[in-house]
């Protein structure tokens, strides 16, 4: 491929429970740390799943966000803002002579939930004698208790627009929702935009949902939440066959994309490029996950787009969210695509340490993958114990025990939803 | 990388479907719009007592095709009203395009602008019975009460509609959910167009749906004072570009287009209705509540769509405006159109379908794209009704009150979203 057609990654911003910069995240990951702990943001005593990887309270003042703006922002908004600002600066876009309309922005956004405290006064003011809502009271008076701009904050695209305003970027854009495939779609579309010269630089990635009673309840009711461990800092183990279920994480990842020639001209540093991508849909018969065939289709498409064969892939950063059917089907798909190489193929899942970042996961995994390529290290996913999946005899083998040193040229990043969407993105060294 | 094997693929439209306050399908909607009829009335879907705006554009339940449909019944528990509207539109579009006959289902995708359903007041009060107001939830109590269906949580999710649509129509390619507010429908079509151009699919069901005529969906726009509050009759409340406009009218609806690679459509002998020539998006990057005063974002979206289509403003014969009937939008959009068309601006017909059907939010971009195409086929430009008082700051040809017979081959359709996300589609008659 001509260098003029290569889409390189010139900047990255990663915020998660492990740290607020890419370096902090990488160091914590290499040190075997996990951000998964008992939920502290609210009393999760009433829930049967009590673990999450939370980022803790973020003070908007420290981010220089005006209190007026902060009133319609929440954790997810601060995370996207931080990751986007970091990627923007890291790529030198604050110094580049690109016009605002030449910088595009694509993001996957998690669900935005109603903050109970925001609407509670209106409801309380409208309670009838038997504890039910007195509708006329609500309609005529109660609703006035709601902050007038509060409804705006419930629109999924408002956070995205706030970040665009903060960075002053006006280029091509779209917002996808709400799972990992949405984050992958954002990166894919960002890449297409660069490739087709519709923007000179693009920020792309996504953000997780806020860990809240509603988001935890939604995960639980989807039947994919881990419920066997309620407290402590024990990580779950994707593909392990035990302690099944996913754990929510808070975080955002944003990467900056640019044509290699453009990056060279302005002296922007890069080490990796996006080589290929694939997307497919097909819900498994048995449970909330894409079928093995669907996951395999997305992986094969990514290889085809990149003009690569399975032998060219050195590492899989799996979706590996720990859910029963997700892991099972992904293991089957990896086996189907990689054949005899499956047992030799190292597999990593960041979710054991960062939790499930949903739409934020693909960019987070790409950023961690870039670190792995640059440093030639695959961090140990599970520091101590590991038990091979009972479901798939040829399940991929997570890196356990010690971190591995390995020269990595190309990494496949897998992403899935619980509704049937699957996506794969391949990143590689720039040659 | 084989991102693009040869030149850009041409993307044509081979099926259209819609359900709107003006009709249960494309033909009825277009006919009523051509007659300048309004689909706006007092809202009956929820009690609007005490609210300063009590009108909207509702879709008649009798128009929905999912009633008794076997395929739909297994998804009923997860299905929002928005999805039911979308299903109706998609059935019309897919049957026109003959989607059933296609064998390679992995090459068919879905791209949908959809926001999920709003929580109801009843649900909130039910939920709050298990909340002590200090951060403590009795989740086990809630689940064991059996009074709150867990499926309510799925109705909230934006991707439920796109995923179920993929399943109902057996589409195994990309399945996207786009949530860019009022620009979502146009962006969903634009993204689907890009996916076909990129050879990642041959056919896409694209469009948008919205059903926000319920308390929580409505109240937000009441609170930000975006809705029309001064009107003598419901039918004259939506008055885009008129000096006395004072807000938009909230409506529900859905629109679906079948986009297809030209060669694919030709090979199977599909009836080609028109061509999607270009798509442009942009951001205002100005203020979260206001559009850019110099129309920077709106201008860029149209300019990008024209550039993408390799056309200039001189090639455009009609603009289907976003035209919401808010003071700000109509002013800024007129300015953007003046910037795009320059000296020709006043001679290019510009009209707003929202004058007749109100604002269907995520569905608007799709519905208006289809009406533009239908007008092109019939040499009819749909009117802007309720245009009575000229606004000196809005000085374009808004096709006031009566449809106009005028042939045109290429048009722009605008959609601008809350927060400042903008999209413009360039639609053309099919030329071999």
mmCIF file of N, CA, C and O in Angstrom, chain B residues 222-302:
data_model
loop_
_atom_site.group_PDB
_atom_site.id
_atom_site.type_symbol
_atom_site.label_atom_id
_atom_site.label_comp_id
_atom_site.label_asym_id
_atom_site.label_seq_id
_atom_site.Cartn_x
_atom_site.Cartn_y
_atom_site.Cartn_z
ATOM 1 N N UNK B 222 -40.373 21.235 26.255
ATOM 2 C CA UNK B 222 -41.163 22.300 26.895
ATOM 3 C C UNK B 222 -40.235 23.131 27.768
ATOM 4 O O UNK B 222 -40.249 24.362 27.743
ATOM 5 N N UNK B 223 -39.388 22.431 28.531
ATOM 6 C CA UNK B 223 -38.509 23.124 29.474
ATOM 7 C C UNK B 223 -37.496 24.024 28.772
ATOM 8 O O UNK B 223 -37.148 25.084 29.283
ATOM 9 N N UNK B 224 -36.998 23.583 27.624
ATOM 10 C CA UNK B 224 -36.035 24.451 26.926
ATOM 11 C C UNK B 224 -36.738 25.429 25.987
ATOM 12 O O UNK B 224 -36.110 26.127 25.212
ATOM 13 N N UNK B 225 -38.062 25.473 26.096
ATOM 14 C CA UNK B 225 -38.898 26.436 25.365
ATOM 15 C C UNK B 225 -38.671 26.351 23.851
ATOM 16 O O UNK B 225 -38.559 27.361 23.157
ATOM 17 N N UNK B 226 -38.566 25.131 23.364
ATOM 18 C CA UNK B 226 -38.331 24.938 21.928
ATOM 19 C C UNK B 226 -39.632 24.720 21.165
ATOM 20 O O UNK B 226 -39.669 24.829 19.948
ATOM 21 N N UNK B 227 -40.719 24.399 21.896
ATOM 22 C CA UNK B 227 -41.975 24.052 21.217
ATOM 23 C C UNK B 227 -42.837 25.289 20.963
ATOM 24 O O UNK B 227 -42.790 26.267 21.715
ATOM 25 N N UNK B 228 -43.654 25.202 19.926
ATOM 26 C CA UNK B 228 -44.581 26.285 19.606
ATOM 27 C C UNK B 228 -45.614 26.414 20.727
ATOM 28 O O UNK B 228 -46.246 25.422 21.100
ATOM 29 N N UNK B 229 -45.730 27.598 21.284
ATOM 30 C CA UNK B 229 -46.702 27.807 22.362
ATOM 31 C C UNK B 229 -47.804 28.772 21.954
ATOM 32 O O UNK B 229 -48.843 28.848 22.599
ATOM 33 N N UNK B 230 -47.546 29.548 20.902
ATOM 34 C CA UNK B 230 -48.563 30.511 20.462
ATOM 35 C C UNK B 230 -49.153 30.039 19.143
ATOM 36 O O UNK B 230 -48.467 30.041 18.115
ATOM 37 N N UNK B 231 -50.380 29.608 19.189
ATOM 38 C CA UNK B 231 -51.039 29.174 17.964
ATOM 39 C C UNK B 231 -52.545 29.307 18.141
ATOM 40 O O UNK B 231 -53.069 29.204 19.253
ATOM 41 N N UNK B 232 -53.252 29.567 17.046
ATOM 42 C CA UNK B 232 -54.702 29.669 17.135
ATOM 43 C C UNK B 232 -55.351 28.312 16.896
ATOM 44 O O UNK B 232 -56.363 27.976 17.497
ATOM 45 N N UNK B 233 -54.779 27.541 16.004
ATOM 46 C CA UNK B 233 -55.242 26.159 15.817
ATOM 47 C C UNK B 233 -54.005 25.267 15.756
ATOM 48 O O UNK B 233 -52.913 25.737 15.396
ATOM 49 N N UNK B 234 -54.128 23.986 16.080
ATOM 50 C CA UNK B 234 -52.952 23.093 15.978
ATOM 51 C C UNK B 234 -52.361 23.102 14.583
ATOM 52 O O UNK B 234 -51.145 23.036 14.406
ATOM 53 N N UNK B 235 -53.232 23.206 13.598
ATOM 54 C CA UNK B 235 -52.786 23.083 12.202
ATOM 55 C C UNK B 235 -51.936 24.273 11.740
ATOM 56 O O UNK B 235 -51.184 24.143 10.787
ATOM 57 N N UNK B 236 -52.063 25.400 12.406
ATOM 58 C CA UNK B 236 -51.251 26.538 11.950
ATOM 59 C C UNK B 236 -50.079 26.852 12.873
ATOM 60 O O UNK B 236 -49.456 27.902 12.785
ATOM 61 N N UNK B 237 -49.754 25.930 13.761
ATOM 62 C CA UNK B 237 -48.679 26.178 14.736
ATOM 63 C C UNK B 237 -47.293 26.074 14.126
ATOM 64 O O UNK B 237 -46.400 26.835 14.459
ATOM 65 N N UNK B 238 -47.119 25.097 13.226
ATOM 66 C CA UNK B 238 -45.801 24.936 12.612
ATOM 67 C C UNK B 238 -45.733 25.835 11.397
ATOM 68 O O UNK B 238 -46.407 25.595 10.392
ATOM 69 N N UNK B 239 -44.939 26.902 11.490
ATOM 70 C CA UNK B 239 -44.916 27.906 10.425
ATOM 71 C C UNK B 239 -43.470 28.306 10.116
ATOM 72 O O UNK B 239 -43.069 29.447 10.374
ATOM 73 N N UNK B 240 -42.720 27.366 9.526
ATOM 74 C CA UNK B 240 -41.324 27.653 9.210
ATOM 75 C C UNK B 240 -41.177 28.898 8.357
ATOM 76 O O UNK B 240 -41.975 29.127 7.447
ATOM 77 N N UNK B 241 -40.198 29.687 8.685
ATOM 78 C CA UNK B 241 -39.780 30.885 7.944
ATOM 79 C C UNK B 241 -40.793 32.037 8.035
ATOM 80 O O UNK B 241 -40.521 33.134 7.569
ATOM 81 N N UNK B 242 -41.954 31.810 8.620
ATOM 82 C CA UNK B 242 -42.942 32.882 8.816
ATOM 83 C C UNK B 242 -42.465 33.758 9.979
ATOM 84 O O UNK B 242 -41.896 33.259 10.951
ATOM 85 N N UNK B 243 -42.728 35.042 9.901
ATOM 86 C CA UNK B 243 -42.267 35.967 10.941
ATOM 87 C C UNK B 243 -42.857 35.629 12.311
ATOM 88 O O UNK B 243 -42.265 35.892 13.339
ATOM 89 N N UNK B 244 -44.035 35.033 12.335
ATOM 90 C CA UNK B 244 -44.684 34.735 13.615
ATOM 91 C C UNK B 244 -44.395 33.314 14.121
ATOM 92 O O UNK B 244 -45.070 32.815 15.013
ATOM 93 N N UNK B 245 -43.424 32.672 13.542
ATOM 94 C CA UNK B 245 -43.051 31.325 14.023
ATOM 95 C C UNK B 245 -42.546 31.460 15.464
ATOM 96 O O UNK B 245 -41.906 32.449 15.819
ATOM 97 N N UNK B 246 -42.824 30.461 16.283
ATOM 98 C CA UNK B 246 -42.380 30.582 17.673
ATOM 99 C C UNK B 246 -42.006 29.250 18.285
ATOM 100 O O UNK B 246 -42.051 29.080 19.509
ATOM 101 N N UNK B 247 -41.615 28.300 17.487
ATOM 102 C CA UNK B 247 -41.167 27.033 18.043
ATOM 103 C C UNK B 247 -41.599 25.897 17.141
ATOM 104 O O UNK B 247 -42.412 26.076 16.233
ATOM 105 N N UNK B 248 -41.056 24.703 17.405
ATOM 106 C CA UNK B 248 -41.430 23.583 16.545
ATOM 107 C C UNK B 248 -42.562 22.779 17.165
ATOM 108 O O UNK B 248 -42.914 22.958 18.331
ATOM 109 N N UNK B 249 -43.142 21.923 16.352
ATOM 110 C CA UNK B 249 -44.215 21.034 16.810
ATOM 111 C C UNK B 249 -43.663 19.614 16.805
ATOM 112 O O UNK B 249 -43.129 19.145 15.794
ATOM 113 N N UNK B 250 -43.768 18.950 17.943
ATOM 114 C CA UNK B 250 -43.194 17.603 18.074
ATOM 115 C C UNK B 250 -44.090 16.561 17.404
ATOM 116 O O UNK B 250 -45.303 16.560 17.608
ATOM 117 N N UNK B 251 -43.463 15.691 16.631
ATOM 118 C CA UNK B 251 -44.233 14.643 15.948
ATOM 119 C C UNK B 251 -43.528 13.309 16.047
ATOM 120 O O UNK B 251 -42.385 13.227 16.479
ATOM 121 N N UNK B 252 -44.260 12.274 15.647
ATOM 122 C CA UNK B 252 -43.662 10.945 15.601
ATOM 123 C C UNK B 252 -43.714 10.436 14.171
ATOM 124 O O UNK B 252 -44.525 10.898 13.356
ATOM 125 N N UNK B 253 -42.882 9.475 13.883
ATOM 126 C CA UNK B 253 -42.872 8.932 12.531
ATOM 127 C C UNK B 253 -41.647 8.074 12.293
ATOM 128 O O UNK B 253 -40.822 7.866 13.181
ATOM 129 N N UNK B 254 -41.557 7.558 11.072
ATOM 130 C CA UNK B 254 -40.399 6.761 10.679
ATOM 131 C C UNK B 254 -40.256 6.821 9.171
ATOM 132 O O UNK B 254 -41.243 6.946 8.446
ATOM 133 N N UNK B 255 -39.026 6.723 8.726
ATOM 134 C CA UNK B 255 -38.753 6.690 7.293
ATOM 135 C C UNK B 255 -37.662 5.677 7.018
ATOM 136 O O UNK B 255 -36.707 5.562 7.784
ATOM 137 N N UNK B 256 -37.819 4.909 5.936
ATOM 138 C CA UNK B 256 -36.819 3.897 5.582
ATOM 139 C C UNK B 256 -36.501 3.976 4.103
ATOM 140 O O UNK B 256 -37.411 4.070 3.276
ATOM 141 N N UNK B 257 -35.235 3.960 3.786
ATOM 142 C CA UNK B 257 -34.834 3.863 2.381
ATOM 143 C C UNK B 257 -33.975 2.620 2.214
ATOM 144 O O UNK B 257 -33.271 2.217 3.128
ATOM 145 N N UNK B 258 -34.085 2.010 1.054
ATOM 146 C CA UNK B 258 -33.192 0.901 0.721
ATOM 147 C C UNK B 258 -32.122 1.470 -0.198
ATOM 148 O O UNK B 258 -32.424 1.925 -1.307
ATOM 149 N N UNK B 259 -30.911 1.514 0.300
ATOM 150 C CA UNK B 259 -29.782 1.985 -0.498
ATOM 151 C C UNK B 259 -29.079 0.767 -1.082
ATOM 152 O O UNK B 259 -28.978 -0.275 -0.426
ATOM 153 N N UNK B 260 -28.606 0.909 -2.302
ATOM 154 C CA UNK B 260 -28.037 -0.248 -2.966
ATOM 155 C C UNK B 260 -26.919 0.175 -3.934
ATOM 156 O O UNK B 260 -27.010 1.236 -4.565
ATOM 157 N N UNK B 261 -25.915 -0.643 -4.014
ATOM 158 C CA UNK B 261 -24.858 -0.434 -4.999
ATOM 159 C C UNK B 261 -25.488 -0.501 -6.399
ATOM 160 O O UNK B 261 -26.289 -1.406 -6.670
ATOM 161 N N UNK B 262 -25.140 0.457 -7.257
ATOM 162 C CA UNK B 262 -25.777 0.530 -8.579
ATOM 163 C C UNK B 262 -25.645 -0.781 -9.363
ATOM 164 O O UNK B 262 -26.636 -1.278 -9.918
ATOM 165 N N UNK B 263 -24.445 -1.337 -9.393
ATOM 166 C CA UNK B 263 -24.251 -2.566 -10.172
ATOM 167 C C UNK B 263 -25.100 -3.703 -9.610
ATOM 168 O O UNK B 263 -25.669 -4.496 -10.366
ATOM 169 N N UNK B 264 -25.177 -3.764 -8.301
ATOM 170 C CA UNK B 264 -25.979 -4.794 -7.631
ATOM 171 C C UNK B 264 -27.443 -4.649 -8.029
ATOM 172 O O UNK B 264 -28.134 -5.625 -8.348
ATOM 173 N N UNK B 265 -27.911 -3.405 -8.021
ATOM 174 C CA UNK B 265 -29.312 -3.130 -8.379
ATOM 175 C C UNK B 265 -29.573 -3.477 -9.844
ATOM 176 O O UNK B 265 -30.603 -4.069 -10.186
ATOM 177 N N UNK B 266 -28.628 -3.122 -10.698
ATOM 178 C CA UNK B 266 -28.779 -3.403 -12.135
ATOM 179 C C UNK B 266 -28.794 -4.901 -12.390
ATOM 180 O O UNK B 266 -29.630 -5.410 -13.136
ATOM 181 N N UNK B 267 -27.859 -5.596 -11.742
ATOM 182 C CA UNK B 267 -27.734 -7.039 -11.975
ATOM 183 C C UNK B 267 -29.008 -7.793 -11.644
ATOM 184 O O UNK B 267 -29.323 -8.804 -12.264
ATOM 185 N N UNK B 268 -29.718 -7.311 -10.640
ATOM 186 C CA UNK B 268 -30.923 -8.041 -10.256
ATOM 187 C C UNK B 268 -32.188 -7.399 -10.851
ATOM 188 O O UNK B 268 -33.299 -7.821 -10.519
ATOM 189 N N UNK B 269 -31.973 -6.415 -11.700
ATOM 190 C CA UNK B 269 -33.101 -5.778 -12.378
ATOM 191 C C UNK B 269 -34.018 -4.991 -11.454
ATOM 192 O O UNK B 269 -35.223 -4.901 -11.685
ATOM 193 N N UNK B 270 -33.433 -4.404 -10.407
ATOM 194 C CA UNK B 270 -34.253 -3.646 -9.450
ATOM 195 C C UNK B 270 -34.729 -2.337 -10.075
ATOM 196 O O UNK B 270 -34.063 -1.778 -10.951
ATOM 197 N N UNK B 271 -35.872 -1.869 -9.630
ATOM 198 C CA UNK B 271 -36.394 -0.586 -10.094
ATOM 199 C C UNK B 271 -35.669 0.528 -9.341
ATOM 200 O O UNK B 271 -35.791 0.644 -8.121
ATOM 201 N N UNK B 272 -34.904 1.318 -10.064
ATOM 202 C CA UNK B 272 -34.105 2.364 -9.413
ATOM 203 C C UNK B 272 -34.915 3.650 -9.322
ATOM 204 O O UNK B 272 -35.366 4.199 -10.330
ATOM 205 N N UNK B 273 -35.105 4.122 -8.107
ATOM 206 C CA UNK B 273 -35.966 5.293 -7.878
ATOM 207 C C UNK B 273 -35.179 6.596 -7.960
ATOM 208 O O UNK B 273 -35.728 7.641 -8.283
ATOM 209 N N UNK B 274 -33.909 6.529 -7.610
ATOM 210 C CA UNK B 274 -33.095 7.746 -7.595
ATOM 211 C C UNK B 274 -31.716 7.401 -7.092
ATOM 212 O O UNK B 274 -31.401 6.240 -6.830
ATOM 213 N N UNK B 275 -30.891 8.430 -6.945
ATOM 214 C CA UNK B 275 -29.511 8.177 -6.533
ATOM 215 C C UNK B 275 -29.137 9.090 -5.375
ATOM 216 O O UNK B 275 -29.546 10.253 -5.330
ATOM 217 N N UNK B 276 -28.386 8.537 -4.426
ATOM 218 C CA UNK B 276 -27.828 9.369 -3.361
ATOM 219 C C UNK B 276 -26.460 9.826 -3.863
ATOM 220 O O UNK B 276 -25.548 9.022 -4.038
ATOM 221 N N UNK B 277 -26.370 11.125 -4.140
ATOM 222 C CA UNK B 277 -25.172 11.637 -4.814
ATOM 223 C C UNK B 277 -24.094 12.084 -3.841
ATOM 224 O O UNK B 277 -22.909 12.096 -4.184
ATOM 225 N N UNK B 278 -24.509 12.488 -2.643
ATOM 226 C CA UNK B 278 -23.505 12.989 -1.706
ATOM 227 C C UNK B 278 -24.053 13.132 -0.304
ATOM 228 O O UNK B 278 -25.265 13.174 -0.089
ATOM 229 N N UNK B 279 -23.120 13.169 0.635
ATOM 230 C CA UNK B 279 -23.487 13.321 2.050
ATOM 231 C C UNK B 279 -22.430 14.196 2.712
ATOM 232 O O UNK B 279 -21.230 14.005 2.497
ATOM 233 N N UNK B 280 -22.884 15.132 3.497
ATOM 234 C CA UNK B 280 -21.943 15.959 4.254
ATOM 235 C C UNK B 280 -22.410 16.115 5.681
ATOM 236 O O UNK B 280 -23.608 16.183 5.948
ATOM 237 N N UNK B 281 -21.458 16.129 6.602
ATOM 238 C CA UNK B 281 -21.803 16.390 8.004
ATOM 239 C C UNK B 281 -20.853 17.450 8.531
ATOM 240 O O UNK B 281 -19.812 17.717 7.934
ATOM 241 N N UNK B 282 -21.240 18.041 9.646
ATOM 242 C CA UNK B 282 -20.399 19.082 10.254
ATOM 243 C C UNK B 282 -20.861 19.322 11.677
ATOM 244 O O UNK B 282 -21.885 18.796 12.098
ATOM 245 N N UNK B 283 -20.067 20.103 12.399
ATOM 246 C CA UNK B 283 -20.464 20.504 13.750
ATOM 247 C C UNK B 283 -20.401 22.019 13.863
ATOM 248 O O UNK B 283 -19.544 22.651 13.251
ATOM 249 N N UNK B 284 -21.312 22.589 14.646
ATOM 250 C CA UNK B 284 -21.280 24.033 14.876
ATOM 251 C C UNK B 284 -20.106 24.409 15.768
ATOM 252 O O UNK B 284 -19.493 25.451 15.599
ATOM 253 N N UNK B 285 -19.816 23.557 16.766
ATOM 254 C CA UNK B 285 -18.797 23.852 17.773
ATOM 255 C C UNK B 285 -18.977 25.275 18.298
ATOM 256 O O UNK B 285 -18.029 26.053 18.367
ATOM 257 N N UNK B 286 -20.200 25.588 18.656
ATOM 258 C CA UNK B 286 -20.484 26.956 19.117
ATOM 259 C C UNK B 286 -21.021 26.949 20.552
ATOM 260 O O UNK B 286 -20.275 27.063 21.494
ATOM 261 N N UNK B 287 -22.304 26.770 20.712
ATOM 262 C CA UNK B 287 -22.890 26.662 22.056
ATOM 263 C C UNK B 287 -23.838 25.489 22.074
ATOM 264 O O UNK B 287 -24.461 25.178 21.053
ATOM 265 N N UNK B 288 -24.010 24.894 23.240
ATOM 266 C CA UNK B 288 -24.810 23.687 23.315
ATOM 267 C C UNK B 288 -26.294 23.982 23.061
ATOM 268 O O UNK B 288 -27.040 23.146 22.582
ATOM 269 N N UNK B 289 -26.720 25.207 23.332
ATOM 270 C CA UNK B 289 -28.140 25.538 23.170
ATOM 271 C C UNK B 289 -28.434 26.381 21.928
ATOM 272 O O UNK B 289 -29.597 26.589 21.591
ATOM 273 N N UNK B 290 -27.406 26.899 21.284
ATOM 274 C CA UNK B 290 -27.644 27.813 20.157
ATOM 275 C C UNK B 290 -26.919 27.354 18.904
ATOM 276 O O UNK B 290 -25.837 26.770 18.991
ATOM 277 N N UNK B 291 -27.506 27.669 17.758
ATOM 278 C CA UNK B 291 -26.802 27.382 16.510
ATOM 279 C C UNK B 291 -25.811 28.513 16.216
ATOM 280 O O UNK B 291 -25.941 29.619 16.746
ATOM 281 N N UNK B 292 -24.861 28.220 15.379
ATOM 282 C CA UNK B 292 -23.835 29.217 15.080
ATOM 283 C C UNK B 292 -24.470 30.415 14.375
ATOM 284 O O UNK B 292 -25.153 30.257 13.359
ATOM 285 N N UNK B 293 -24.242 31.643 14.888
ATOM 286 C CA UNK B 293 -24.962 32.803 14.330
ATOM 287 C C UNK B 293 -24.623 33.077 12.869
ATOM 288 O O UNK B 293 -25.421 33.672 12.146
ATOM 289 N N UNK B 294 -23.446 32.660 12.439
ATOM 290 C CA UNK B 294 -23.090 32.878 11.026
ATOM 291 C C UNK B 294 -23.332 31.625 10.197
ATOM 292 O O UNK B 294 -22.842 31.500 9.082
ATOM 293 N N UNK B 295 -24.048 30.693 10.773
ATOM 294 C CA UNK B 295 -24.471 29.472 10.054
ATOM 295 C C UNK B 295 -23.298 28.619 9.599
ATOM 296 O O UNK B 295 -23.389 27.924 8.601
ATOM 297 N N UNK B 296 -22.220 28.696 10.352
ATOM 298 C CA UNK B 296 -21.000 27.997 9.945
ATOM 299 C C UNK B 296 -21.242 26.489 9.757
ATOM 300 O O UNK B 296 -20.874 25.911 8.741
ATOM 301 N N UNK B 297 -21.884 25.861 10.753
ATOM 302 C CA UNK B 297 -22.099 24.415 10.681
ATOM 303 C C UNK B 297 -23.055 24.023 9.567
ATOM 304 O O UNK B 297 -22.794 23.096 8.794
ATOM 305 N N UNK B 298 -24.159 24.738 9.451
ATOM 306 C CA UNK B 298 -25.166 24.438 8.422
ATOM 307 C C UNK B 298 -24.550 24.604 7.036
ATOM 308 O O UNK B 298 -24.752 23.784 6.133
ATOM 309 N N UNK B 299 -23.787 25.669 6.886
ATOM 310 C CA UNK B 299 -23.117 25.927 5.597
ATOM 311 C C UNK B 299 -22.163 24.780 5.262
ATOM 312 O O UNK B 299 -22.162 24.266 4.132
ATOM 313 N N UNK B 300 -21.352 24.385 6.226
ATOM 314 C CA UNK B 300 -20.355 23.332 5.988
ATOM 315 C C UNK B 300 -21.012 22.009 5.587
ATOM 316 O O UNK B 300 -20.506 21.299 4.717
ATOM 317 N N UNK B 301 -22.130 21.672 6.233
ATOM 318 C CA UNK B 301 -22.801 20.407 5.915
ATOM 319 C C UNK B 301 -23.237 20.394 4.447
ATOM 320 O O UNK B 301 -23.025 19.426 3.726
ATOM 321 N N UNK B 302 -23.833 21.489 4.004
ATOM 322 C CA UNK B 302 -24.283 21.564 2.601
ATOM 323 C C UNK B 302 -23.088 21.589 1.649
ATOM 324 O O UNK B 302 -23.086 20.915 0.619
#
